[in-house]
Short mmCIF file of N, CA and C in Angstrom, two decimals:
data_model
loop_
_atom_site.label_atom_id
_atom_site.label_comp_id
_atom_site.label_asym_id
_atom_site.label_seq_id
_atom_site.Cartn_x
_atom_site.Cartn_y
_atom_site.Cartn_z
N MET A 1 -49.88 -5.87 -26.49
CA MET A 1 -48.76 -4.97 -26.40
C MET A 1 -48.50 -4.49 -24.97
N LYS A 2 -49.56 -4.22 -24.21
CA LYS A 2 -49.43 -3.78 -22.79
C LYS A 2 -48.76 -4.87 -21.98
N LYS A 3 -49.12 -6.12 -22.28
CA LYS A 3 -48.62 -7.23 -21.53
C LYS A 3 -47.09 -7.35 -21.77
N GLN A 4 -46.65 -7.14 -22.99
CA GLN A 4 -45.24 -7.20 -23.28
C GLN A 4 -44.43 -6.06 -22.56
N LEU A 5 -45.06 -4.86 -22.48
CA LEU A 5 -44.39 -3.75 -21.84
C LEU A 5 -44.33 -4.03 -20.28
N LYS A 6 -45.35 -4.64 -19.72
CA LYS A 6 -45.31 -4.92 -18.30
C LYS A 6 -44.18 -5.93 -17.97
N ASN A 7 -43.97 -6.88 -18.86
CA ASN A 7 -42.94 -7.83 -18.67
C ASN A 7 -41.56 -7.18 -18.80
N LEU A 8 -41.47 -6.16 -19.58
CA LEU A 8 -40.19 -5.52 -19.86
C LEU A 8 -39.78 -4.51 -18.77
N GLN A 9 -40.74 -3.94 -18.03
CA GLN A 9 -40.49 -2.93 -17.03
C GLN A 9 -39.49 -3.39 -15.93
N PRO A 10 -39.65 -4.52 -15.33
CA PRO A 10 -38.65 -4.91 -14.32
C PRO A 10 -37.24 -5.05 -14.86
N ASN A 11 -37.14 -5.50 -16.12
CA ASN A 11 -35.79 -5.58 -16.72
C ASN A 11 -35.16 -4.24 -16.94
N LEU A 12 -35.99 -3.28 -17.36
CA LEU A 12 -35.44 -1.93 -17.50
C LEU A 12 -34.98 -1.34 -16.19
N LEU A 13 -35.72 -1.51 -15.19
CA LEU A 13 -35.37 -0.98 -13.88
C LEU A 13 -34.13 -1.64 -13.31
N SER A 14 -34.07 -2.96 -13.44
CA SER A 14 -32.92 -3.64 -12.90
C SER A 14 -31.67 -3.30 -13.70
N SER A 15 -31.73 -3.17 -15.01
CA SER A 15 -30.55 -2.81 -15.76
C SER A 15 -30.09 -1.41 -15.39
N SER A 16 -30.99 -0.53 -15.10
CA SER A 16 -30.59 0.83 -14.73
C SER A 16 -29.83 0.80 -13.37
N THR A 17 -30.37 0.07 -12.43
CA THR A 17 -29.69 0.02 -11.09
C THR A 17 -28.35 -0.72 -11.19
N GLU A 18 -28.31 -1.76 -12.01
CA GLU A 18 -27.06 -2.48 -12.15
C GLU A 18 -25.99 -1.57 -12.80
N ARG A 19 -26.42 -0.85 -13.82
CA ARG A 19 -25.45 0.04 -14.47
C ARG A 19 -24.94 1.09 -13.51
N ASN A 20 -25.86 1.58 -12.65
CA ASN A 20 -25.42 2.58 -11.66
C ASN A 20 -24.43 1.97 -10.61
N PHE A 21 -24.72 0.71 -10.24
CA PHE A 21 -23.79 0.01 -9.31
C PHE A 21 -22.42 -0.18 -9.89
N TYR A 22 -22.34 -0.66 -11.15
CA TYR A 22 -21.04 -0.91 -11.69
C TYR A 22 -20.29 0.38 -12.02
N THR A 23 -21.00 1.41 -12.45
CA THR A 23 -20.37 2.68 -12.70
C THR A 23 -19.84 3.28 -11.45
N GLU A 24 -20.58 3.22 -10.36
CA GLU A 24 -20.13 3.78 -9.13
C GLU A 24 -18.87 3.07 -8.60
N ASN A 25 -18.91 1.74 -8.64
CA ASN A 25 -17.77 0.98 -8.15
C ASN A 25 -16.56 1.12 -9.09
N ARG A 26 -16.73 1.35 -10.36
CA ARG A 26 -15.62 1.55 -11.27
C ARG A 26 -14.81 2.77 -10.85
N TYR A 27 -15.49 3.86 -10.49
CA TYR A 27 -14.79 5.06 -10.08
C TYR A 27 -14.31 5.02 -8.68
N ARG A 28 -14.97 4.27 -7.81
CA ARG A 28 -14.58 4.21 -6.45
C ARG A 28 -13.34 3.35 -6.23
N PHE A 29 -13.20 2.28 -6.99
CA PHE A 29 -12.10 1.36 -6.78
C PHE A 29 -11.10 1.36 -7.89
N ARG A 30 -11.02 2.42 -8.66
CA ARG A 30 -10.03 2.42 -9.75
C ARG A 30 -8.65 2.46 -9.21
N ARG A 31 -7.72 1.94 -9.97
CA ARG A 31 -6.33 1.81 -9.49
C ARG A 31 -5.47 3.02 -9.80
N ASN A 32 -5.83 3.80 -10.80
CA ASN A 32 -5.06 4.97 -11.17
C ASN A 32 -5.32 6.13 -10.20
N LYS A 33 -4.30 6.51 -9.53
CA LYS A 33 -4.41 7.64 -8.60
C LYS A 33 -3.25 8.58 -8.88
N PHE A 34 -3.47 9.86 -8.62
CA PHE A 34 -2.46 10.86 -8.85
C PHE A 34 -1.43 10.80 -7.69
N LEU A 35 -0.18 10.96 -8.07
CA LEU A 35 0.91 10.99 -7.09
C LEU A 35 1.23 12.39 -6.69
N ASP A 36 1.42 12.61 -5.43
CA ASP A 36 1.93 13.93 -5.04
C ASP A 36 3.43 13.91 -5.20
N LYS A 37 4.07 15.05 -5.05
CA LYS A 37 5.48 15.20 -5.32
C LYS A 37 6.32 14.29 -4.45
N GLU A 38 6.01 14.17 -3.17
CA GLU A 38 6.78 13.32 -2.25
C GLU A 38 6.66 11.81 -2.64
N GLU A 39 5.45 11.39 -2.92
CA GLU A 39 5.22 10.02 -3.31
C GLU A 39 5.93 9.67 -4.60
N ALA A 40 5.99 10.63 -5.52
CA ALA A 40 6.62 10.41 -6.85
C ALA A 40 8.16 10.29 -6.63
N GLU A 41 8.69 11.12 -5.77
CA GLU A 41 10.13 11.08 -5.47
C GLU A 41 10.51 9.75 -4.76
N LYS A 42 9.62 9.27 -3.98
CA LYS A 42 9.85 7.96 -3.36
C LYS A 42 10.01 6.84 -4.40
N TRP A 43 9.29 6.94 -5.48
CA TRP A 43 9.37 5.94 -6.60
C TRP A 43 10.41 6.32 -7.60
N GLY A 44 11.15 7.37 -7.40
CA GLY A 44 12.19 7.76 -8.34
C GLY A 44 11.71 8.59 -9.54
N ILE A 45 10.57 9.22 -9.42
CA ILE A 45 10.01 10.05 -10.51
C ILE A 45 10.22 11.48 -10.09
N LEU A 46 10.88 12.24 -10.91
CA LEU A 46 11.14 13.66 -10.63
C LEU A 46 10.06 14.48 -11.32
N LYS A 47 9.24 15.14 -10.47
CA LYS A 47 8.21 16.02 -11.01
C LYS A 47 8.56 17.44 -10.83
N LYS A 48 8.43 18.24 -11.89
CA LYS A 48 8.74 19.65 -11.81
C LYS A 48 7.51 20.38 -11.26
N ASP A 49 7.80 21.52 -10.65
CA ASP A 49 6.72 22.41 -10.22
C ASP A 49 5.98 22.94 -11.43
N LYS A 50 4.73 23.29 -11.24
CA LYS A 50 3.94 23.79 -12.34
C LYS A 50 4.49 25.14 -12.83
N SER A 51 5.09 25.89 -11.94
CA SER A 51 5.63 27.21 -12.33
C SER A 51 6.88 27.03 -13.20
N GLU A 52 7.58 25.93 -13.12
CA GLU A 52 8.79 25.70 -13.94
C GLU A 52 8.44 25.40 -15.40
N VAL A 53 7.35 24.71 -15.62
CA VAL A 53 6.95 24.29 -16.99
C VAL A 53 5.91 25.29 -17.52
N THR A 54 6.36 26.08 -18.46
CA THR A 54 5.47 27.06 -19.07
C THR A 54 5.48 26.92 -20.58
N LEU A 55 4.60 27.55 -21.25
CA LEU A 55 4.56 27.44 -22.69
C LEU A 55 5.84 28.08 -23.29
N GLU A 56 6.27 29.12 -22.70
CA GLU A 56 7.45 29.81 -23.23
C GLU A 56 8.72 28.90 -23.13
N THR A 57 8.90 28.27 -21.95
CA THR A 57 10.10 27.43 -21.76
C THR A 57 10.04 26.22 -22.72
N GLU A 58 8.87 25.62 -22.91
CA GLU A 58 8.80 24.51 -23.83
C GLU A 58 8.97 24.97 -25.28
N PHE A 59 8.57 26.14 -25.63
CA PHE A 59 8.74 26.69 -26.96
C PHE A 59 10.23 26.87 -27.24
N GLU A 60 10.96 27.40 -26.25
CA GLU A 60 12.37 27.53 -26.42
C GLU A 60 13.10 26.22 -26.63
N LYS A 61 12.67 25.17 -26.00
CA LYS A 61 13.25 23.84 -26.24
C LYS A 61 12.96 23.37 -27.67
N VAL A 62 11.76 23.59 -28.16
CA VAL A 62 11.38 23.18 -29.48
C VAL A 62 12.14 24.02 -30.55
N LYS A 63 12.39 25.30 -30.30
CA LYS A 63 13.11 26.10 -31.24
C LYS A 63 14.54 25.58 -31.43
N GLN A 64 15.14 24.96 -30.44
CA GLN A 64 16.50 24.48 -30.51
C GLN A 64 16.64 23.16 -31.32
N ILE A 65 15.52 22.50 -31.63
CA ILE A 65 15.57 21.22 -32.36
C ILE A 65 15.77 21.55 -33.84
N ASN A 66 16.66 20.83 -34.48
CA ASN A 66 16.95 21.00 -35.87
C ASN A 66 15.94 20.19 -36.68
N ILE A 67 15.01 20.87 -37.33
CA ILE A 67 13.96 20.14 -38.12
C ILE A 67 14.27 20.08 -39.61
N SER A 68 15.42 20.64 -40.02
CA SER A 68 15.71 20.61 -41.48
C SER A 68 16.21 19.22 -41.93
N ASP A 69 16.84 18.48 -41.04
CA ASP A 69 17.31 17.12 -41.46
C ASP A 69 16.85 16.11 -40.41
N TRP A 70 15.72 15.53 -40.65
CA TRP A 70 15.22 14.51 -39.74
C TRP A 70 14.79 13.36 -40.60
N GLU A 71 14.76 12.16 -39.96
CA GLU A 71 14.39 10.95 -40.66
C GLU A 71 13.05 10.47 -40.13
N ASN A 72 12.15 10.13 -41.06
CA ASN A 72 10.85 9.67 -40.72
C ASN A 72 10.98 8.22 -40.24
N LYS A 73 10.69 7.99 -39.00
CA LYS A 73 10.78 6.60 -38.45
C LYS A 73 9.39 6.15 -38.06
N ARG A 74 8.89 5.21 -38.84
CA ARG A 74 7.61 4.67 -38.48
C ARG A 74 7.59 3.18 -38.96
N GLY A 75 6.73 2.40 -38.38
CA GLY A 75 6.60 1.02 -38.80
C GLY A 75 5.86 0.87 -40.07
N PRO A 76 6.07 -0.22 -40.78
CA PRO A 76 5.31 -0.42 -42.03
C PRO A 76 3.82 -0.68 -41.79
N ARG A 77 3.04 -0.24 -42.72
CA ARG A 77 1.59 -0.49 -42.65
C ARG A 77 1.36 -1.93 -43.11
N PRO A 78 0.23 -2.51 -42.72
CA PRO A 78 0.00 -3.92 -43.11
C PRO A 78 -0.09 -4.12 -44.63
N TRP A 79 -0.47 -3.10 -45.39
CA TRP A 79 -0.60 -3.26 -46.81
C TRP A 79 0.71 -2.91 -47.60
N GLU A 80 1.75 -2.46 -46.86
CA GLU A 80 3.04 -2.11 -47.48
C GLU A 80 3.93 -3.30 -47.43
N GLN A 81 4.82 -3.40 -48.43
CA GLN A 81 5.81 -4.47 -48.49
C GLN A 81 6.99 -4.01 -47.60
N VAL A 82 7.52 -4.99 -46.80
CA VAL A 82 8.62 -4.68 -45.92
C VAL A 82 9.94 -4.84 -46.69
N THR A 83 10.72 -3.76 -46.73
CA THR A 83 12.00 -3.81 -47.39
C THR A 83 13.05 -3.38 -46.35
N GLU A 84 14.05 -4.19 -46.22
CA GLU A 84 15.13 -3.91 -45.29
C GLU A 84 16.24 -3.20 -45.96
N LYS A 85 16.87 -2.27 -45.30
CA LYS A 85 17.99 -1.48 -45.91
C LYS A 85 19.30 -2.10 -45.52
#
């Protein structure tokens, strides 16, 4: 049993260091980066200031939506039969 554990130890250590290497590089070289306001405007994206978007302003927008007559739009599930109208 001790012999088997001795053979396993280098594998455990190398897998730990390899995992650390790949994890570090994944975060260091990731492609997703946050855009500042000027960079976003350069690409045609209009970002609002954080002070403009509040819970109260968004709630006012939601209150104006008419929820009494809406149509449920979703795709069919794999087990449902597709019927066209």
